[in-house]
mmCIF file of C-alpha atoms in Angstrom:
data_model
loop_
_atom_site.group_PDB
_atom_site.id
_atom_site.type_symbol
_atom_site.label_atom_id
_atom_site.label_comp_id
_atom_site.label_asym_id
_atom_site.label_seq_id
_atom_site.Cartn_x
_atom_site.Cartn_y
_atom_site.Cartn_z
ATOM 1 C CA MET T 1 -16.534 -30.250 19.945
ATOM 2 C CA ALA T 2 -16.989 -29.125 23.548
ATOM 3 C CA ALA T 3 -13.912 -31.069 24.649
ATOM 4 C CA PHE T 4 -12.001 -29.733 21.647
ATOM 5 C CA TYR T 5 -12.966 -26.154 22.537
ATOM 6 C CA ASP T 6 -11.909 -26.573 26.181
ATOM 7 C CA TYR T 7 -8.515 -27.897 25.113
ATOM 8 C CA PHE T 8 -7.733 -24.914 22.887
ATOM 9 C CA ASN T 9 -9.488 -22.253 24.949
ATOM 10 C CA GLU T 10 -6.216 -20.718 26.133
ATOM 11 C CA GLN T 11 -4.777 -17.263 25.602
ATOM 12 C CA LYS T 12 -1.639 -18.481 23.816
ATOM 13 C CA TYR T 13 -3.743 -20.063 21.060
ATOM 14 C CA ALA T 14 -5.888 -16.953 20.734
ATOM 15 C CA ASP T 15 -2.749 -14.803 20.391
ATOM 16 C CA ALA T 16 -1.292 -17.162 17.788
ATOM 17 C CA VAL T 17 -4.469 -17.001 15.682
ATOM 18 C CA LYS T 18 -4.541 -13.203 16.011
ATOM 19 C CA ASN T 19 -0.939 -12.906 14.818
ATOM 20 C CA PHE T 20 -1.649 -15.224 11.893
ATOM 21 C CA LEU T 21 -4.724 -13.235 10.809
ATOM 22 C CA ASP T 22 -2.828 -9.954 11.143
ATOM 23 C CA LEU T 23 -0.080 -11.289 8.894
ATOM 24 C CA ILE T 24 -2.200 -12.732 6.071
ATOM 25 C CA SER T 25 -4.712 -9.868 6.010
ATOM 26 C CA THR T 26 -2.072 -7.198 5.452
ATOM 27 C CA SER T 27 -2.218 -5.653 1.981
ATOM 28 C CA GLY T 28 0.760 -4.943 -0.281
ATOM 29 C CA LYS T 29 0.644 -1.233 0.642
ATOM 30 C CA TRP T 30 0.892 -1.679 4.379
ATOM 31 C CA ASP T 31 2.679 0.792 6.580
ATOM 32 C CA GLN T 32 4.652 -1.135 9.162
ATOM 33 C CA LYS T 33 5.149 1.936 11.359
ATOM 34 C CA SER T 34 1.406 2.478 11.568
ATOM 35 C CA ILE T 35 1.178 -0.597 13.826
ATOM 36 C CA GLU T 36 2.490 0.523 17.219
ATOM 37 C CA THR T 37 2.734 -2.894 18.850
ATOM 38 C CA PRO T 38 5.094 -5.267 16.968
ATOM 39 C CA ILE T 39 3.604 -8.608 16.031
ATOM 40 C CA MET T 40 5.769 -11.617 16.881
ATOM 41 C CA LEU T 41 6.020 -13.870 13.815
ATOM 42 C CA LYS T 42 8.801 -16.348 14.609
ATOM 43 C CA GLU T 43 11.725 -16.824 17.006
ATOM 44 C CA GLY T 44 14.305 -19.427 17.898
ATOM 45 C CA PHE T 45 18.001 -20.309 18.177
ATOM 46 C CA MET T 46 20.151 -20.422 15.051
ATOM 47 C CA ILE T 47 23.844 -20.067 14.212
ATOM 48 C CA LYS T 48 25.024 -16.916 12.474
ATOM 49 C CA ARG T 49 28.293 -15.925 10.884
ATOM 50 C CA ALA T 50 29.750 -12.715 12.284
ATOM 51 C CA GLN T 51 29.156 -9.881 9.822
ATOM 52 C CA GLY T 52 32.638 -8.403 10.308
ATOM 53 C CA ARG T 53 31.765 -4.739 10.729
ATOM 54 C CA ASN T 54 35.440 -3.830 11.174
ATOM 55 C CA ARG T 55 38.040 -4.754 8.628
ATOM 56 C CA PHE T 56 40.092 -7.019 10.872
ATOM 57 C CA GLY T 57 37.202 -8.485 12.846
ATOM 58 C CA MET T 58 36.866 -12.220 13.353
ATOM 59 C CA LYS T 59 34.136 -13.760 11.235
ATOM 60 C CA ASN T 60 33.342 -16.830 13.276
ATOM 61 C CA PHE T 61 30.065 -18.626 13.903
ATOM 62 C CA LYS T 62 28.018 -18.117 17.069
ATOM 63 C CA LYS T 63 24.711 -19.356 18.373
ATOM 64 C CA ARG T 64 22.149 -16.577 18.732
ATOM 65 C CA TRP T 65 18.467 -16.141 19.562
ATOM 66 C CA PHE T 66 16.664 -14.775 16.481
ATOM 67 C CA ARG T 67 13.399 -12.883 16.645
ATOM 68 C CA LEU T 68 11.194 -11.739 13.751
ATOM 69 C CA THR T 69 8.339 -9.228 14.032
ATOM 70 C CA ASN T 70 6.472 -7.244 11.414
ATOM 71 C CA HIS T 71 8.860 -4.351 12.179
ATOM 72 C CA GLU T 72 12.342 -5.870 12.375
ATOM 73 C CA PHE T 73 14.542 -8.956 12.316
ATOM 74 C CA THR T 74 16.852 -9.114 15.353
ATOM 75 C CA TYR T 75 19.248 -11.490 17.044
ATOM 76 C CA HIS T 76 20.232 -11.650 20.723
ATOM 77 C CA LYS T 77 22.909 -13.377 22.754
ATOM 78 C CA THR T 78 20.186 -15.351 24.469
ATOM 79 C CA LYS T 79 16.426 -15.236 24.857
ATOM 80 C CA GLY T 80 15.179 -12.238 26.829
ATOM 81 C CA GLU T 81 18.312 -10.107 26.429
ATOM 82 C CA GLY T 82 18.660 -6.926 24.402
ATOM 83 C CA ALA T 83 19.201 -7.064 20.649
ATOM 84 C CA LEU T 84 22.785 -7.267 19.423
ATOM 85 C CA CYS T 85 21.683 -6.348 15.907
ATOM 86 C CA SER T 86 18.420 -5.072 14.435
ATOM 87 C CA ILE T 87 17.533 -5.208 10.734
ATOM 88 C CA PRO T 88 14.425 -3.209 9.758
ATOM 89 C CA ILE T 89 12.104 -5.149 7.459
ATOM 90 C CA GLU T 90 12.371 -2.456 4.783
ATOM 91 C CA ASN T 91 16.156 -3.052 4.640
ATOM 92 C CA ILE T 92 15.791 -6.702 3.633
ATOM 93 C CA LEU T 93 16.547 -6.842 -0.095
ATOM 94 C CA ALA T 94 16.286 -10.615 -0.536
ATOM 95 C CA VAL T 95 16.242 -13.880 1.410
ATOM 96 C CA GLU T 96 17.840 -16.814 -0.382
ATOM 97 C CA ARG T 97 19.523 -20.138 0.319
ATOM 98 C CA LEU T 98 23.311 -20.276 0.576
ATOM 99 C CA GLU T 99 25.194 -23.015 -1.235
ATOM 100 C CA GLU T 100 26.834 -25.587 1.014
ATOM 101 C CA GLU T 101 30.247 -25.106 -0.578
ATOM 102 C CA SER T 102 30.524 -21.614 0.943
ATOM 103 C CA PHE T 103 31.276 -22.795 4.496
ATOM 104 C CA LYS T 104 30.876 -26.582 4.171
ATOM 105 C CA MET T 105 27.712 -26.289 6.267
ATOM 106 C CA LYS T 106 24.163 -27.413 5.475
ATOM 107 C CA ASN T 107 20.808 -25.639 5.963
ATOM 108 C CA MET T 108 22.257 -22.153 5.473
ATOM 109 C CA PHE T 109 20.490 -19.092 4.078
ATOM 110 C CA GLN T 110 21.302 -15.419 3.678
ATOM 111 C CA VAL T 111 19.448 -12.237 4.561
ATOM 112 C CA ILE T 112 20.742 -9.651 2.080
ATOM 113 C CA GLN T 113 20.971 -6.019 3.231
ATOM 114 C CA PRO T 114 22.190 -2.893 1.381
ATOM 115 C CA GLU T 115 25.744 -3.099 2.799
ATOM 116 C CA ARG T 116 26.206 -6.805 3.504
ATOM 117 C CA ALA T 117 24.578 -10.207 3.767
ATOM 118 C CA LEU T 118 23.856 -11.992 7.040
ATOM 119 C CA TYR T 119 24.642 -15.728 6.767
ATOM 120 C CA ILE T 120 22.585 -17.986 9.041
ATOM 121 C CA GLN T 121 22.440 -21.731 9.641
ATOM 122 C CA ALA T 122 19.141 -23.236 10.758
ATOM 123 C CA ASN T 123 18.846 -26.361 12.886
ATOM 124 C CA ASN T 124 17.464 -28.451 10.020
ATOM 125 C CA CYS T 125 16.128 -28.159 6.493
ATOM 126 C CA VAL T 126 12.516 -27.668 7.642
ATOM 127 C CA GLU T 127 13.463 -24.762 9.906
ATOM 128 C CA ALA T 128 15.560 -23.217 7.132
ATOM 129 C CA ARG T 129 12.641 -23.363 4.709
ATOM 130 C CA ASP T 130 10.239 -21.892 7.284
ATOM 131 C CA TRP T 131 12.545 -18.966 8.042
ATOM 132 C CA ILE T 132 13.129 -18.268 4.333
ATOM 133 C CA ASP T 133 9.399 -18.372 3.582
ATOM 134 C CA ILE T 134 8.289 -16.052 6.368
ATOM 135 C CA LEU T 135 11.169 -13.593 5.875
ATOM 136 C CA THR T 136 10.375 -13.450 2.163
ATOM 137 C CA LYS T 137 6.672 -12.846 2.800
ATOM 138 C CA VAL T 138 7.166 -9.944 5.205
ATOM 139 C CA SER T 139 9.711 -8.263 2.886
ATOM 140 C CA GLN T 140 8.310 -9.053 -0.555
ATOM 141 C CA CYS T 141 6.675 -5.607 -0.865
ATOM 142 C CA ASN T 142 9.917 -3.704 -0.286
ATOM 143 C CA ARG T 143 10.559 -1.314 -3.160
ATOM 144 C CA LYS T 144 14.293 -2.014 -3.430
ATOM 145 C CA ARG T 145 14.123 -5.808 -3.521
ATOM 146 C CA LEU T 146 16.869 -7.386 -5.612
ATOM 147 C CA SER T 147 16.261 -9.257 -8.851
ATOM 148 C CA THR T 148 19.597 -11.128 -8.704
ATOM 149 C CA TYR T 149 21.845 -12.431 -5.911
ATOM 150 C CA HIS T 150 25.011 -14.416 -5.251
ATOM 151 C CA PRO T 151 24.170 -18.008 -4.260
ATOM 152 C CA SER T 152 27.621 -18.414 -2.660
ATOM 153 C CA ALA T 153 29.535 -16.318 -0.135
ATOM 154 C CA TYR T 154 32.216 -13.695 -0.677
ATOM 155 C CA LEU T 155 35.465 -15.268 0.579
ATOM 156 C CA ASN T 156 39.179 -14.675 -0.007
ATOM 157 C CA GLY T 157 38.570 -11.578 -2.114
ATOM 158 C CA HIS T 158 36.013 -12.955 -4.581
ATOM 159 C CA TRP T 159 32.540 -14.456 -4.907
ATOM 160 C CA LEU T 160 32.713 -18.251 -4.980
ATOM 161 C CA CYS T 161 29.839 -18.485 -7.475
ATOM 162 C CA CYS T 162 30.886 -16.082 -10.262
ATOM 163 C CA LYS T 163 34.520 -15.408 -9.224
ATOM 164 C CA LEU T 164 34.057 -11.623 -9.379
ATOM 165 C CA SER T 165 36.441 -9.752 -7.102
ATOM 166 C CA ALA T 166 34.300 -6.706 -6.237
ATOM 167 C CA ASP T 167 32.219 -7.299 -3.114
ATOM 168 C CA THR T 168 29.605 -4.881 -4.529
ATOM 169 C CA ALA T 169 29.255 -6.772 -7.834
ATOM 170 C CA PRO T 170 25.634 -7.416 -8.868
ATOM 171 C CA GLY T 171 24.239 -10.894 -8.352
ATOM 172 C CA CYS T 172 24.775 -13.634 -10.903
ATOM 173 C CA THR T 173 21.601 -15.654 -10.260
ATOM 174 C CA PRO T 174 17.921 -14.559 -10.487
ATOM 175 C CA CYS T 175 16.150 -14.309 -7.137
ATOM 176 C CA THR T 176 13.451 -16.861 -6.484
ATOM 177 C CA GLY T 177 10.974 -14.184 -5.407
ATOM 178 C CA GLY T 178 9.477 -16.447 -2.788
ATOM 179 C CA LEU T 179 8.096 -18.985 -5.272
ATOM 180 C CA PRO T 180 8.484 -22.655 -4.351
ATOM 181 C CA ALA T 181 11.241 -24.416 -6.236
ATOM 182 C CA ASN T 182 8.776 -26.800 -7.904
ATOM 183 C CA ILE T 183 6.810 -23.986 -9.558
ATOM 184 C CA GLN T 184 8.027 -22.840 -12.961
ATOM 185 C CA LEU T 185 6.285 -20.053 -14.851
ATOM 186 C CA ASP T 186 6.368 -20.313 -18.646
ATOM 187 C CA VAL T 187 4.599 -17.268 -20.070
ATOM 188 C CA ASP T 188 4.032 -17.088 -23.822
ATOM 189 C CA GLY T 189 4.323 -13.340 -24.482
ATOM 190 C CA ASP T 190 2.822 -13.508 -27.982
ATOM 191 C CA ARG T 191 -0.152 -15.540 -26.825
ATOM 192 C CA GLU T 192 -0.857 -13.273 -23.846
ATOM 193 C CA THR T 193 -0.572 -10.162 -26.032
ATOM 194 C CA GLU T 194 -3.017 -11.693 -28.490
ATOM 195 C CA ARG T 195 -5.403 -12.433 -25.631
ATOM 196 C CA ILE T 196 -5.243 -8.833 -24.387
ATOM 197 C CA TYR T 197 -5.870 -7.550 -27.909
ATOM 198 C CA SER T 198 -8.828 -9.910 -28.272
ATOM 199 C CA LEU T 199 -10.393 -8.623 -25.036
ATOM 200 C CA PHE T 200 -9.969 -4.988 -26.058
ATOM 201 C CA SER T 201 -11.369 -5.720 -29.508
ATOM 202 C CA THR T 202 -14.385 -7.597 -28.112
ATOM 203 C CA TYR T 203 -15.311 -4.842 -25.640
ATOM 204 C CA MET T 204 -14.437 -1.900 -27.887
ATOM 205 C CA THR T 205 -17.967 -0.490 -27.594
ATOM 206 C CA LYS T 206 -17.702 -0.330 -23.800
ATOM 207 C CA LEU T 207 -14.268 1.284 -24.019
ATOM 208 C CA ILE T 208 -15.644 4.007 -26.283
ATOM 209 C CA LYS T 209 -18.583 4.639 -23.935
ATOM 210 C CA MET T 210 -16.230 4.840 -20.955
ATOM 211 C CA GLN T 211 -14.038 7.285 -22.844
ATOM 212 C CA GLU T 212 -17.084 9.455 -23.580
ATOM 213 C CA ALA T 213 -18.074 9.347 -19.908
ATOM 214 C CA CYS T 214 -14.569 10.446 -18.851
ATOM 215 C CA GLY T 215 -14.596 13.235 -21.421
ATOM 216 C CA SER T 216 -17.955 14.454 -20.243
ATOM 217 C CA LYS T 217 -16.921 14.389 -16.597
ATOM 218 C CA SER T 218 -13.543 16.085 -17.155
ATOM 219 C CA VAL T 219 -14.934 18.903 -19.324
ATOM 220 C CA TYR T 220 -18.042 20.028 -17.470
ATOM 221 C CA ASP T 221 -18.496 17.484 -14.681
ATOM 222 C CA GLY T 222 -21.576 16.130 -16.380
ATOM 223 C CA PRO T 223 -23.950 13.556 -14.840
ATOM 224 C CA GLU T 224 -22.568 10.053 -14.475
ATOM 225 C CA GLN T 225 -23.976 7.505 -16.858
ATOM 226 C CA GLU T 226 -25.985 4.787 -15.188
ATOM 227 C CA GLU T 227 -23.613 2.104 -16.509
ATOM 228 C CA TYR T 228 -20.632 3.708 -14.707
ATOM 229 C CA SER T 229 -22.356 4.751 -11.489
ATOM 230 C CA THR T 230 -21.041 1.723 -9.611
ATOM 231 C CA PHE T 231 -17.457 3.029 -9.439
ATOM 232 C CA VAL T 232 -15.707 6.376 -9.129
ATOM 233 C CA ILE T 233 -13.300 7.715 -11.768
ATOM 234 C CA ASP T 234 -10.660 9.452 -9.640
ATOM 235 C CA ASP T 235 -8.840 11.146 -12.530
ATOM 236 C CA PRO T 236 -11.136 11.391 -15.597
ATOM 237 C CA GLN T 237 -8.570 13.321 -17.670
ATOM 238 C CA GLU T 238 -5.803 10.709 -17.305
ATOM 239 C CA THR T 239 -8.317 7.880 -17.742
ATOM 240 C CA TYR T 240 -9.549 9.552 -20.936
ATOM 241 C CA LYS T 241 -5.988 9.774 -22.287
ATOM 242 C CA THR T 242 -5.275 6.127 -21.433
ATOM 243 C CA LEU T 243 -8.477 4.909 -23.076
ATOM 244 C CA LYS T 244 -7.730 7.023 -26.143
ATOM 245 C CA GLN T 245 -4.319 5.382 -26.514
ATOM 246 C CA ILE T 246 -5.792 1.893 -26.074
ATOM 247 C CA ILE T 247 -8.547 2.493 -28.646
ATOM 248 C CA SER T 248 -6.068 3.979 -31.135
ATOM 249 C CA ALA T 249 -3.673 1.034 -30.737
ATOM 250 C CA VAL T 250 -6.448 -1.544 -31.209
ATOM 251 C CA GLN T 251 -7.809 0.226 -34.290
ATOM 252 C CA THR T 252 -4.304 0.393 -35.800
ATOM 253 C CA LEU T 253 -3.845 -3.344 -35.235
ATOM 254 C CA GLU T 254 -7.226 -4.069 -36.825
ATOM 255 C CA GLN T 255 -6.259 -2.054 -39.927
ATOM 256 C CA GLN T 256 -2.984 -3.945 -40.194
ATOM 257 C CA HIS T 257 -4.775 -7.279 -39.816
ATOM 258 C CA THR T 258 -7.266 -6.353 -42.543
ATOM 259 C CA LYS T 259 -4.470 -5.262 -44.893
ATOM 260 C CA TYR T 260 -2.532 -8.468 -44.222
ATOM 261 C CA LYS T 261 -5.559 -10.644 -45.006
ATOM 262 C CA ARG T 262 -6.299 -8.676 -48.190
ATOM 263 C CA ASP T 263 -2.705 -8.947 -49.408
ATOM 264 C CA LYS T 264 -2.581 -12.639 -48.622
ATOM 265 C CA PHE T 265 -5.819 -13.214 -50.527
ATOM 266 C CA LYS T 266 -4.446 -11.388 -53.599
ATOM 267 C CA LYS T 267 -1.235 -13.445 -53.579
ATOM 268 C CA THR T 268 -3.027 -16.766 -53.185
ATOM 269 C CA LYS T 269 -2.651 -19.043 -56.220
ATOM 270 C CA ILE T 270 -5.701 -21.189 -56.710
ATOM 271 C CA GLY T 271 -4.732 -24.730 -57.631
ATOM 272 C CA SER T 272 -1.269 -24.579 -56.087
ATOM 273 C CA GLN T 273 0.089 -27.277 -53.803
ATOM 274 C CA GLU T 274 -0.585 -25.102 -50.745
ATOM 275 C CA HIS T 275 -4.167 -24.285 -51.835
ATOM 276 C CA PRO T 276 -5.616 -27.065 -54.035
ATOM 277 C CA ILE T 277 -8.960 -26.370 -55.691
ATOM 278 C CA GLY T 278 -10.706 -29.330 -54.091
ATOM 279 C CA ASP T 279 -9.696 -28.415 -50.539
ATOM 280 C CA LYS T 280 -12.836 -27.608 -48.532
ATOM 281 C CA SER T 281 -10.950 -25.550 -45.965
ATOM 282 C CA PHE T 282 -9.492 -23.429 -48.775
ATOM 283 C CA GLN T 283 -12.921 -22.905 -50.362
ATOM 284 C CA CYS T 284 -14.252 -21.747 -46.992
ATOM 285 C CA TYR T 285 -11.247 -19.410 -46.683
ATOM 286 C CA ILE T 286 -11.896 -17.957 -50.190
ATOM 287 C CA ARG T 287 -15.567 -17.340 -49.345
ATOM 288 C CA GLN T 288 -14.686 -15.562 -46.088
ATOM 289 C CA GLN T 289 -12.027 -13.407 -47.747
ATOM 290 C CA SER T 290 -14.402 -12.467 -50.542
ATOM 291 C CA GLU T 291 -17.015 -11.372 -48.039
ATOM 292 C CA ASN T 292 -14.429 -9.350 -46.056
ATOM 293 C CA THR T 293 -13.093 -7.687 -49.223
ATOM 294 C CA THR T 294 -16.593 -6.776 -50.429
ATOM 295 C CA TYR T 295 -17.492 -5.416 -46.986
ATOM 296 C CA SER T 296 -14.310 -3.294 -46.742
ATOM 297 C CA ILE T 297 -14.879 -1.848 -50.210
#
């Protein structure tokens, strides 16, 4: 390990580790302007398509030096020169791949801004993926991020993907949101709702105690209960209202469930094809429903 340490005991490696730790330890509520010194995240040569700021400007492709910090995304004529264009991180609405059919060029991606999209070609597919990943990570907390985008460019008066003529038309494809292409989320809304209800129902006693603690604290700033002394209730009045709504909703669902079970039990025909008399599972169901009915009465 001594030889290993001597090999990497250089300032450039220390700076690289520092930049990496600064990037991954930043929370979702970070304030980029609060960091005075910009942190270099990535830089290198790529080819960009001219953005055509004037109506009759030439939109050709040029090689530029790109530089990304935690403050802005810039490109320069060459390394070390002043920035020709600067895009603040908060102005990045999405970073997505660009279909090859747009310009008959591979490894292209787009940095979407409020007024226009910047089309860029990386040197290879690995570089393109790296730039997309890091640009997405530094801008994923922006409040105005898009939910849809155009996978193809706007050429000859229309979008190549959806054929819409308005250059301000909303996107036709959902944004990837920075998730790898091989990850697909399949959320069962009914199942997750049932799980949330089950958790609320199981811990109803604790919810009621917490509601009482919030009520006590909001009315006369009473002493904190020992069970809730480990955290601070910033707004006891709003917390009380929220808990009241949750408890009321859960109790309403429980009443509806009880009524449904009672009605189903009354409509059950013993000896039918669906519920034969000799079925053990049905006999167990009858016993449980009888106990529930007797208890509710």
